[in-house]
Amino acid sequence: MIDNRRLFARHYRAKRSPLQSENGSFQFDWVPAWENMGSFWLFALVVAAALTGIAGASLIYDLNGNWTIIRADGDYIIGRVPGGIYTDLMNAGVIDDVFFGYNDNSSRWIGRRNWTYCTAVELNETIKAYQQRNIVFEGLDTYADVYLNGIRIGSSNNMFVRYVFDVRDALEVGKNNITVVFRSPIEAALELYQKQLERYRVPQECPNDVYNGECHVNMLRKMQASFSWDWGPAFPSVGIWKDTYIEAFNVALMRDLVTHVVEKDDTTWSFYADIYFEAGGTDTVTGTVLLTIKLDSSTMQWRKDVNATRNGYGELVWNTTLTIPKNQAKFWWPNGYGSQNLYEFTVDFQRLPDEEPQTRTIKVGFRTVELVQDNLDDGATFYFKVNGVPIFAKGSNEIPISILPERGTDPQAARTLLQQAKEVHMNMLRVWGGGVYESDEFYQAADELGIMIWQDFMFACSMYPVNDEYLESVKTEVNLNLKRIYSHPSIVVYAGNNENEGALADNWYDTSENYSLYKRDYVTLYIDTVKAEFDKVTKGRGIFVSSSPSNGKQAQADGWVSKSPGSSKYGDVHYYNYLTDAWSTTTYPVPRFCSEYGYQSFPFQSSWLTTTNNITELYINGKFMSYRQHHPLGNAEMDLLILENLNLPSFDSVNYTRGIFYLSQVLQSQAIRIETEHYRRYRSYLNENGEGYTMGALYWQLNDVWVAPTWSSIDFTGRWKMLHYFAKDMFSPVIITAHIDWQPSGHVKVYTVNDQLSVLENVTLVTKVFKYDSPDFQPMNENRTLLTLAPACSELRDTIKIDEYLSSYNCGSLQTADQNCFFYFELEKDGSPISPSNYIFPVKLKYSNLSSPDVKVSSVKKTGTRVFEIVVTSTNIALFVWLDSQDVRGRFSKNGFLLVQPTRTLWFYSDQEDVQADQLQRSLDLTHLKDSKWS
Ligand SMILES: *[C@@H]1O[C@H](CO)[C@@H](O)[C@H](O)[C@H]1NC(C)=O
Ligand SMILES: *[C@@H]1O[C@H](CO)[C@@H](O)[C@H](O)[C@H]1NC(C)=O
Ligand SMILES: *[C@@H]1O[C@H](CO)[C@@H](O)[C@H](O)[C@H]1NC(C)=O
Ligand SMILES: *[C@@H]1O[C@H](CO)[C@@H](O)[C@H](O)[C@H]1NC(C)=O
Ligand SMILES: *[C@@H]1O[C@H](CO)[C@@H](O)[C@H](O)[C@H]1NC(C)=O
Ligand SMILES: *[C@@H]1O[C@H](CO)[C@@H](O)[C@H](O)[C@H]1NC(C)=O
């Protein structure tokens, strides 16, 4: 939702006048007062108001731009608004790139200082012509006192809310000095912690030592990850991180617009719109509104009398319900199900024909969403139905776009990230509760790309205070953020917090001695405050779960803190396990919906070299690599998980570290692929324990906030890890997938999963058996079966007794431990693949006798402005063939693949246009599992 109030004058000029009806337009509820108004007259008035600032239109005075930042010692630099202290200090050359080397550590002093931002504003007489004059900060991070001409006009304690300070009397004609004094967030948190401790402790006090973090972030309404996380550094930011302006008006401003679409009946939508006004102390606002919605082949308009009055909560609001014929608007669909139809909805408001015209345009989508929790014999389902269609949620978890809030608002960064989610067939992302409510542009991009959003409220992995001041602040936060984002069709569910129910139920923070106290606080915060405010703003129409994860409706039945919030029978689960074989499906639970699961990996060397110039620092067990690993014992866990299935590089190899980088990504990509396919296979099945009907797989985590070993699939430099390439395969609408069932004896079970809504007939399942060292890439056997794939389901297709089957194809035997073949599956229709190929290794690769092929890039050709054709050749079957374009930025059509033919052609899409083929060829680094560099 774009706040275009400031641009209203321009919009009025550019737009067709609301009084002219287009062909086929509808006009409803005609209000005579408007009839006499010529459109030219309206046009002239608004332009005049904009040019001369005469009363009649509101005035916006932009305060974005350069501000002076004063240090305690009086020294100053020039900074930016919107912005933040780290970016300002970097731009001023005071500190180096904070993401480089140990610079997060050497910049820790920044979070321990107070910082003063100030600016001078020259205002003329015009400002006095308005009855209302406010200074508006869309975002202050976090503890600040705000002064105007030396007079304190207000303070802030929540980075997620908009502050509107009434400066009717303090604003002067002539020069005005606006000063914002930010308190060190570390100091503020400590002070609040000590105050809280006088009553009782509210843990978690401090992060684990290896995070190099700061303490007591749970005392602040601030991005929780800004004091460090297990995947990120501590940058306790301060700054004016969103737009800032003076607004002057006479009576009323439209402040927020909230819409909600529900299916009224078979032929019509009910379209609810709530318009919230800002009007100083006034208790009613009257005027006229013209509501316009541009539909497929028509434009519908309604004129209505507005009489906004204070609701029970003191908000000045007016609401209306519009009826829209279904045949005038197409559904909005998630990615993979149809197009993302969006329609422009415009509200033109005037108090009287000549007073304070304002306009606001948003894009709305017509869709229904249900969170289905139907009872099963044991437990209940948990899945989303959009427009009546059950959707298997495929995707990941998003952490803040930047750990510096001022950079996270970059619209291009948001769009690029979401685009990359769409490219790999994701249809849902969770905005995780330790970050920020993302920018308007983020949700706008999600609307346009069909990425459903699971939106957490910003509480994560901690207990939280519940004193009056805190709850009041949370209420405002929930209220304002909902009003800002609720109209986006992409957002399908809101969750009270991240993992705090689990933390309480499983005593993560030593709360069990006082369980009833913390439980009461839990309910007070997430139910009586967050949910209550949610229900109020959404009028009970929104979808809310108490925690991510939770037992869904059963959580409520359990009094909001379930004995085992991670139950596989209800709601969603988070699942992590670094102690058992990550490539075996027996490791994984069978939940209704898995909203977090993951494994760490290292970024590749080319990414690491953006954070250090000293290649020696990249020694895996050295100081720097340990410093960047925030997950306790993370590097050792990765070694052990690799060792479960693969061999580690020999320790004296000069390429030991690069080998570990590569192997960690093989480990991660295959683990997540195997786990994800496991969840997808369970879409249509229940096991003997009543578990299954799994309908969601959101792995942890999509993106990164620095170069470090983390769970991400896209690293900090934007380079895709091997996992992101495999995400495209495992999330494909149609997949062929297999797992081994060892009970009672080894069987390969082969499934097809079809997420599409149409039946697929005449599909051929090709099952091949390859020997790892089969000469000439010839399969030992090839079997073809004709299938019909039913829509929206997974189906068991074949059960192959491994030993019997393979021994008949000269593969050796499991019993004698010389079995040396693997299964390779393809789905074809009319001779073309309709899904990614897939494979299963009956014997762990470390026990298999793999060949050591010679794999090469044999040619690179430029075939388009940014497109290159790359041919890879091999002397034998090669596993997990990986290409890195190193210093040429871009993406491959496929990477990390199994090469089961002597040549394979792929494509590279470079980010820049001026790249030449020879330059790309020189940059390409190719490796595979049996690369002599480390095997
Ligand atoms: C920051 O300001 C607060 C209150 O204004 C003061 O108590 C504190 O000593 C200051 N901290 C530093 C590091 O200057
Ligand atoms: C504004 O006020 C602050 C604090 O009183 C002062 O330090 C600063 O110099 C003033 N700036 C201007 C431009 O007058
Ligand atoms: C007064 O300030 C407004 C807002 O900056 C500006 O548009 C207008 O031109 C100014 N008027 C005069 C008379 O300078
Ligand atoms: C607006 O509504 C209030 C409260 O219902 C009523 O008292 C007032 O007369 C109405 N004003 C107009 C102009 O309709
Ligand atoms: C306005 O909202 C109230 C409260 O939800 C509802 O009862 C009323 O019907 C709504 N009015 C219109 C015109 O939609
Ligand atoms: C590079 O890093 C290594 C290991 O930390 C260190 O011993 C060496 O002095 C560094 N070299 C330079 C030039 O900084």
Coordinates of N, CA and C in Angstrom, one line a residue, residues 644-806:
E644 N 28.5 -38.6 7.6 CA 27.4 -39.7 7.7 C 27.3 -40.3 6.3
N645 N 27.4 -39.5 5.2 CA 27.2 -40.0 3.9 C 28.3 -39.9 2.9
L646 N 29.3 -39.0 3.3 CA 30.3 -38.7 2.3 C 31.7 -38.7 3.0
N647 N 32.7 -38.7 2.3 CA 34.1 -38.5 2.9 C 34.5 -37.1 3.0
L648 N 35.1 -36.7 4.0 CA 35.7 -35.4 4.1 C 36.9 -35.3 3.3
P649 N 37.3 -34.1 2.8 CA 38.5 -34.0 2.1 C 39.7 -34.4 3.0
S650 N 40.8 -34.8 2.3 CA 42.0 -35.1 3.2 C 42.5 -33.8 3.8
F651 N 42.9 -33.9 5.0 CA 43.1 -32.7 5.8 C 44.3 -31.9 5.3
D652 N 45.3 -32.5 4.7 CA 46.4 -31.7 4.2 C 46.3 -31.1 2.9
S653 N 45.1 -31.4 2.3 CA 44.8 -30.8 1.0 C 44.8 -29.3 1.0
V654 N 45.4 -28.6 0.1 CA 45.4 -27.2 0.1 C 43.9 -26.7 -0.2
N655 N 43.2 -27.6 -0.7 CA 41.8 -27.2 -1.0 C 40.8 -27.8 0.0
Y656 N 41.3 -28.1 1.2 CA 40.5 -28.7 2.2 C 39.3 -27.8 2.5
T657 N 39.5 -26.5 2.7 CA 38.5 -25.6 3.0 C 37.4 -25.5 1.9
R658 N 37.9 -25.4 0.7 CA 37.0 -25.3 -0.4 C 36.2 -26.6 -0.6
G659 N 36.8 -27.7 -0.3 CA 36.1 -28.9 -0.3 C 35.0 -29.0 0.7
I660 N 35.3 -28.4 1.9 CA 34.2 -28.4 3.0 C 33.1 -27.4 2.5
F661 N 33.4 -26.3 1.9 CA 32.4 -25.4 1.5 C 31.4 -26.2 0.5
Y662 N 32.1 -26.9 -0.4 CA 31.3 -27.6 -1.4 C 30.5 -28.7 -0.8
L663 N 31.1 -29.5 0.0 CA 30.5 -30.7 0.6 C 29.3 -30.2 1.6
S664 N 29.5 -29.1 2.2 CA 28.5 -28.6 3.1 C 27.2 -28.3 2.3
Q665 N 27.4 -27.8 1.1 CA 26.3 -27.4 0.3 C 25.7 -28.7 -0.3
V666 N 26.5 -29.7 -0.6 CA 25.9 -30.9 -1.1 C 25.0 -31.5 0.0
L667 N 25.6 -31.5 1.2 CA 24.9 -32.0 2.4 C 23.6 -31.3 2.6
Q668 N 23.6 -30.0 2.6 CA 22.4 -29.2 2.9 C 21.4 -29.3 1.8
S669 N 21.8 -29.3 0.5 CA 20.9 -29.3 -0.6 C 20.2 -30.7 -0.6
Q670 N 20.9 -31.7 -0.4 CA 20.3 -33.1 -0.5 C 19.4 -33.3 0.7
A671 N 19.9 -32.9 1.9 CA 19.0 -33.0 3.1 C 17.7 -32.4 2.9
I672 N 17.7 -31.1 2.5 CA 16.5 -30.4 2.4 C 15.6 -30.9 1.2
R673 N 16.3 -31.4 0.2 CA 15.5 -32.0 -0.9 C 14.8 -33.2 -0.4
I674 N 15.5 -34.1 0.3 CA 15.0 -35.3 0.8 C 13.9 -35.1 1.8
E675 N 14.1 -34.1 2.7 CA 13.1 -33.8 3.7 C 11.8 -33.2 3.0
T676 N 12.1 -32.3 2.1 CA 10.9 -31.7 1.4 C 10.1 -32.7 0.6
E677 N 10.8 -33.6 -0.1 CA 10.1 -34.6 -0.9 C 9.3 -35.5 0.1
H678 N 9.9 -35.8 1.2 CA 9.2 -36.6 2.2 C 7.9 -35.9 2.6
Y679 N 7.9 -34.6 2.9 CA 6.7 -33.9 3.2 C 5.7 -33.9 2.0
R680 N 6.2 -33.8 0.8 CA 5.3 -33.7 -0.3 C 4.6 -35.1 -0.6
R681 N 5.4 -36.2 -0.3 CA 4.8 -37.5 -0.5 C 3.7 -37.7 0.5
Y682 N 3.8 -37.1 1.7 CA 2.7 -37.3 2.7 C 1.5 -36.5 2.4
R683 N 1.5 -35.8 1.4 CA 0.3 -34.9 1.1 C -1.0 -35.8 1.1
S684 N -1.0 -37.0 0.6 CA -2.2 -37.7 0.4 C -2.3 -39.0 1.3
Y685 N -1.3 -39.1 2.2 CA -1.3 -40.3 3.0 C -1.2 -40.0 4.5
L686 N -1.8 -41.0 5.3 CA -1.6 -41.0 6.7 C -0.8 -42.3 7.0
N687 N 0.1 -42.2 8.0 CA 0.9 -43.4 8.4 C 0.1 -44.1 9.5
E688 N 0.7 -45.2 9.9 CA -0.1 -46.1 10.9 C -0.3 -45.3 12.2
N689 N 0.5 -44.2 12.5 CA 0.2 -43.4 13.7 C -0.8 -42.3 13.5
G690 N -1.4 -42.3 12.3 CA -2.3 -41.2 12.1 C -1.7 -39.9 11.7
E691 N -0.4 -39.9 11.4 CA 0.3 -38.7 11.0 C 0.3 -38.6 9.4
G692 N 0.3 -37.4 8.9 CA 0.4 -37.2 7.5 C -0.6 -36.2 7.0
Y693 N -1.1 -36.3 5.8 CA -1.8 -35.2 5.1 C -1.0 -33.9 5.2
T694 N 0.3 -34.0 5.1 CA 1.2 -32.9 5.2 C 0.9 -31.9 4.0
M695 N 0.7 -30.6 4.4 CA 0.3 -29.6 3.4 C 1.2 -28.4 3.4
G696 N 2.4 -28.5 3.9 CA 3.3 -27.3 3.9 C 4.7 -27.7 4.2
A697 N 5.6 -27.0 3.4 CA 7.0 -27.2 3.6 C 7.7 -25.9 3.4
L698 N 8.1 -25.2 4.5 CA 8.8 -23.9 4.4 C 10.1 -24.1 5.1
Y699 N 11.2 -24.2 4.3 CA 12.5 -24.5 4.9 C 13.1 -23.2 5.5
W700 N 14.0 -23.4 6.4 CA 14.7 -22.3 7.0 C 16.1 -22.3 6.4
Q701 N 16.5 -21.3 5.8 CA 16.0 -19.9 5.7 C 16.3 -19.5 4.3
L702 N 15.6 -18.5 3.8 CA 15.8 -18.1 2.4 C 17.1 -17.2 2.2
N703 N 17.3 -16.2 3.0 CA 18.3 -15.2 2.7 C 19.3 -15.0 3.9
D704 N 20.3 -14.2 3.7 CA 21.3 -14.0 4.7 C 21.5 -12.5 4.9
V705 N 22.1 -12.2 6.1 CA 22.4 -10.8 6.4 C 23.9 -10.5 6.5
W706 N 24.7 -11.5 6.3 CA 26.1 -11.4 6.2 C 26.7 -12.7 5.6
V707 N 28.0 -12.6 5.3 CA 28.6 -13.8 4.8 C 29.0 -14.7 6.0
A708 N 28.4 -15.8 6.1 CA 28.6 -16.7 7.3 C 28.0 -18.1 7.0
P709 N 28.5 -19.1 7.7 CA 27.8 -20.4 7.6 C 26.4 -20.2 8.2
T710 N 25.4 -20.4 7.5 CA 24.0 -20.3 7.9 C 23.1 -21.3 7.2
W711 N 21.9 -21.2 7.5 CA 20.9 -22.1 6.9 C 20.3 -21.7 5.6
S712 N 20.8 -20.5 5.0 CA 20.2 -19.9 3.9 C 20.4 -20.7 2.6
S713 N 19.5 -20.4 1.6 CA 19.7 -21.0 0.3 C 20.2 -19.9 -0.7
I714 N 20.1 -18.6 -0.3 CA 20.8 -17.6 -1.1 C 21.7 -16.8 -0.2
D715 N 23.0 -16.7 -0.6 CA 23.9 -16.1 0.4 C 23.8 -14.6 0.3
F716 N 24.6 -13.9 1.2 CA 24.6 -12.5 1.4 C 24.9 -11.7 0.1
T717 N 25.7 -12.3 -0.8 CA 26.1 -11.7 -2.0 C 25.1 -11.9 -3.1
G718 N 24.0 -12.6 -2.8 CA 23.0 -12.9 -3.8 C 23.2 -14.2 -4.6
R719 N 24.4 -14.8 -4.3 CA 24.7 -16.0 -5.0 C 23.8 -17.2 -4.5
W720 N 23.3 -17.9 -5.5 CA 22.5 -19.1 -5.1 C 23.4 -20.2 -4.5
K721 N 23.0 -20.7 -3.4 CA 23.7 -21.9 -2.9 C 23.1 -23.1 -3.7
M722 N 23.8 -24.2 -3.6 CA 23.3 -25.4 -4.3 C 21.8 -25.7 -3.9
L723 N 21.5 -25.4 -2.7 CA 20.1 -25.6 -2.2 C 19.1 -24.9 -3.0
H724 N 19.4 -23.6 -3.4 CA 18.4 -22.9 -4.1 C 18.1 -23.5 -5.5
Y725 N 19.2 -24.0 -6.1 CA 19.0 -24.7 -7.4 C 18.1 -26.0 -7.2
F726 N 18.4 -26.7 -6.1 CA 17.6 -27.9 -5.8 C 16.1 -27.5 -5.4
A727 N 16.0 -26.3 -4.8 CA 14.6 -25.9 -4.4 C 13.7 -25.9 -5.7
K728 N 14.3 -25.5 -6.8 CA 13.5 -25.4 -8.0 C 13.0 -26.8 -8.4
D729 N 13.9 -27.8 -8.2 CA 13.5 -29.2 -8.5 C 12.4 -29.7 -7.5
M730 N 12.8 -29.6 -6.2 CA 11.9 -30.2 -5.2 C 10.5 -29.5 -5.0
F731 N 10.5 -28.3 -5.5 CA 9.2 -27.6 -5.4 C 8.4 -27.6 -6.7
S732 N 9.0 -28.3 -7.7 CA 8.3 -28.3 -9.0 C 6.9 -28.8 -8.9
P733 N 6.0 -28.3 -9.7 CA 4.5 -28.7 -9.6 C 4.4 -30.2 -9.7
V734 N 5.1 -30.8 -10.5 CA 5.1 -32.3 -10.6 C 6.4 -32.9 -10.3
I735 N 6.5 -33.8 -9.4 CA 7.8 -34.4 -9.1 C 7.7 -36.0 -9.1
I736 N 8.8 -36.6 -9.4 CA 8.9 -38.0 -9.2 C 9.9 -38.1 -8.0
T737 N 9.6 -38.9 -7.0 CA 10.4 -39.0 -5.8 C 10.3 -40.3 -5.2
A738 N 11.4 -40.7 -4.6 CA 11.5 -42.1 -4.0 C 12.2 -42.0 -2.6
H739 N 11.9 -43.0 -1.8 CA 12.6 -43.1 -0.6 C 12.8 -44.6 -0.3
I740 N 13.7 -44.9 0.6 CA 13.9 -46.3 0.9 C 13.3 -46.7 2.2
D741 N 12.5 -47.7 2.2 CA 11.9 -48.3 3.4 C 12.7 -49.5 3.8
W742 N 13.3 -49.5 4.9 CA 14.2 -50.6 5.3 C 13.5 -51.7 6.0
Q743 N 12.2 -51.4 6.4 CA 11.4 -52.4 7.2 C 10.4 -53.1 6.2
P744 N 10.4 -54.4 6.2 CA 11.3 -55.3 6.9 C 12.6 -55.5 6.1
S745 N 12.6 -55.2 4.8 CA 13.9 -55.3 4.1 C 13.9 -54.2 3.1
G746 N 15.0 -53.8 2.5 CA 15.1 -52.6 1.7 C 14.2 -52.6 0.5
H747 N 13.3 -51.6 0.5 CA 12.5 -51.4 -0.7 C 12.6 -49.9 -1.1
V748 N 12.6 -49.7 -2.4 CA 12.5 -48.3 -2.9 C 11.1 -48.1 -3.2
K749 N 10.5 -47.1 -2.6 CA 9.1 -46.7 -2.9 C 9.1 -45.5 -3.7
V750 N 8.4 -45.6 -4.8 CA 8.5 -44.5 -5.8 C 7.1 -43.8 -5.9
Y751 N 7.1 -42.5 -5.8 CA 5.9 -41.8 -5.8 C 5.9 -40.7 -6.9
T752 N 4.7 -40.4 -7.3 CA 4.6 -39.1 -8.1 C 3.8 -38.1 -7.2
V753 N 4.1 -36.9 -7.3 CA 3.3 -35.8 -6.7 C 2.9 -34.8 -7.7
N754 N 1.6 -34.6 -7.8 CA 1.1 -33.6 -8.8 C 0.3 -32.5 -8.0
D755 N 0.9 -31.3 -7.9 CA 0.2 -30.2 -7.3 C -0.8 -29.5 -8.2
Q756 N -0.7 -29.9 -9.5 CA -1.6 -29.2 -10.4 C -3.0 -29.7 -10.3
L757 N -3.9 -28.8 -10.8 CA -5.3 -29.1 -10.6 C -5.9 -30.0 -11.7
S758 N -5.1 -30.3 -12.6 CA -5.6 -31.1 -13.8 C -4.9 -32.5 -13.8
V759 N -5.7 -33.4 -14.3 CA -5.2 -34.8 -14.4 C -4.1 -34.8 -15.5
L760 N -3.1 -35.7 -15.3 CA -2.0 -35.8 -16.4 C -2.1 -37.3 -16.9
E761 N -2.5 -37.4 -18.1 CA -2.6 -38.7 -18.7 C -1.4 -39.1 -19.6
N762 N -1.2 -40.4 -19.8 CA -0.2 -40.9 -20.7 C 1.2 -40.4 -20.3
V763 N 1.5 -40.5 -19.0 CA 2.8 -40.1 -18.5 C 3.6 -41.4 -18.4
T764 N 4.9 -41.3 -18.8 CA 5.7 -42.5 -18.7 C 6.7 -42.3 -17.5
L765 N 6.7 -43.2 -16.6 CA 7.7 -43.3 -15.6 C 8.9 -44.1 -16.1
V766 N 10.0 -43.5 -16.2 CA 11.2 -44.2 -16.6 C 12.1 -44.5 -15.4
T767 N 12.3 -45.7 -15.1 CA 13.2 -46.1 -14.0 C 14.5 -46.7 -14.6
K768 N 15.6 -46.0 -14.3 CA 16.9 -46.5 -14.8 C 17.7 -47.0 -13.6
V769 N 18.6 -47.9 -13.9 CA 19.6 -48.3 -12.9 C 20.9 -48.0 -13.5
F770 N 21.7 -47.2 -12.9 CA 23.1 -46.9 -13.3 C 24.1 -47.5 -12.4
K771 N 25.1 -48.0 -12.9 CA 26.3 -48.4 -12.1 C 27.1 -47.1 -12.0
Y772 N 27.7 -46.7 -10.9 CA 28.4 -45.5 -10.7 C 29.6 -45.4 -11.8
D773 N 30.1 -46.6 -12.1 CA 31.2 -46.6 -13.1 C 30.8 -47.3 -14.3
S774 N 29.4 -47.2 -14.7 CA 29.0 -47.9 -15.9 C 29.7 -47.3 -17.1
P775 N 30.3 -48.2 -17.9 CA 31.0 -47.7 -19.1 C 30.0 -47.1 -20.0
D776 N 30.3 -46.0 -20.7 CA 29.5 -45.4 -21.7 C 28.2 -44.9 -21.2
F777 N 28.1 -44.7 -20.0 CA 26.9 -44.1 -19.4 C 25.6 -44.9 -19.7
Q778 N 25.8 -46.2 -20.0 CA 24.7 -47.0 -20.3 C 24.0 -47.5 -19.0
P779 N 22.7 -47.3 -18.9 CA 22.0 -47.9 -17.7 C 22.1 -49.4 -17.8
M780 N 22.1 -50.0 -16.6 CA 22.1 -51.4 -16.5 C 20.7 -52.0 -16.8
N781 N 19.8 -51.1 -16.6 CA 18.4 -51.5 -16.9 C 17.6 -50.3 -17.1
E782 N 16.5 -50.4 -17.9 CA 15.6 -49.3 -18.1 C 14.2 -49.8 -18.1
N783 N 13.3 -49.3 -17.3 CA 12.0 -49.8 -17.2 C 11.0 -48.7 -17.5
R784 N 10.0 -48.9 -18.3 CA 9.1 -47.8 -18.6 C 7.6 -48.2 -18.2
T785 N 6.9 -47.4 -17.5 CA 5.6 -47.7 -17.1 C 4.7 -46.5 -17.4
L786 N 3.5 -46.8 -17.9 CA 2.6 -45.7 -18.3 C 1.7 -45.4 -17.1
L787 N 1.6 -44.1 -16.8 CA 0.8 -43.7 -15.6 C -0.2 -42.6 -15.9
T788 N -1.2 -42.5 -15.1 CA -2.1 -41.3 -15.1 C -1.9 -40.6 -13.7
L789 N -1.6 -39.3 -13.7 CA -1.4 -38.6 -12.5 C -2.7 -37.9 -12.1
A790 N -3.3 -38.3 -11.0 CA -4.5 -37.6 -10.6 C -4.1 -36.2 -10.1
P791 N -5.1 -35.2 -10.2 CA -4.7 -33.9 -9.7 C -4.5 -33.8 -8.2
A792 N -3.7 -32.8 -7.8 CA -3.6 -32.4 -6.4 C -3.4 -33.6 -5.5
C793 N -2.5 -34.5 -5.8 CA -2.2 -35.6 -4.8 C -0.9 -36.2 -5.0
S794 N -0.5 -37.0 -4.1 CA 0.7 -37.8 -4.2 C 0.3 -39.3 -4.4
E795 N 1.0 -40.1 -5.2 CA 0.5 -41.5 -5.4 C 1.7 -42.4 -5.4
L796 N 1.6 -43.5 -4.6 CA 2.6 -44.5 -4.6 C 2.6 -45.3 -6.0
R797 N 3.7 -45.4 -6.7 CA 3.7 -46.0 -8.0 C 4.4 -47.3 -8.1
D798 N 5.3 -47.5 -7.2 CA 6.1 -48.7 -7.4 C 6.8 -49.0 -6.1
T799 N 7.0 -50.3 -5.8 CA 7.8 -50.7 -4.6 C 8.8 -51.7 -5.2
I800 N 10.0 -51.4 -5.1 CA 11.1 -52.2 -5.7 C 11.9 -52.8 -4.6
K801 N 12.0 -54.1 -4.6 CA 12.8 -54.8 -3.6 C 14.3 -54.7 -4.1
I802 N 15.0 -53.9 -3.3 CA 16.3 -53.5 -3.8 C 17.3 -54.6 -4.2
D803 N 17.4 -55.5 -3.3 CA 18.4 -56.6 -3.4 C 18.1 -57.4 -4.7
E804 N 16.9 -57.9 -4.7 CA 16.5 -58.8 -5.8 C 16.7 -58.1 -7.1
Y805 N 16.2 -56.8 -7.2 CA 16.2 -56.1 -8.4 C 17.6 -55.8 -8.9
L806 N 18.4 -55.3 -8.0 CA 19.8 -54.9 -8.4 C 20.7 -56.1 -8.8

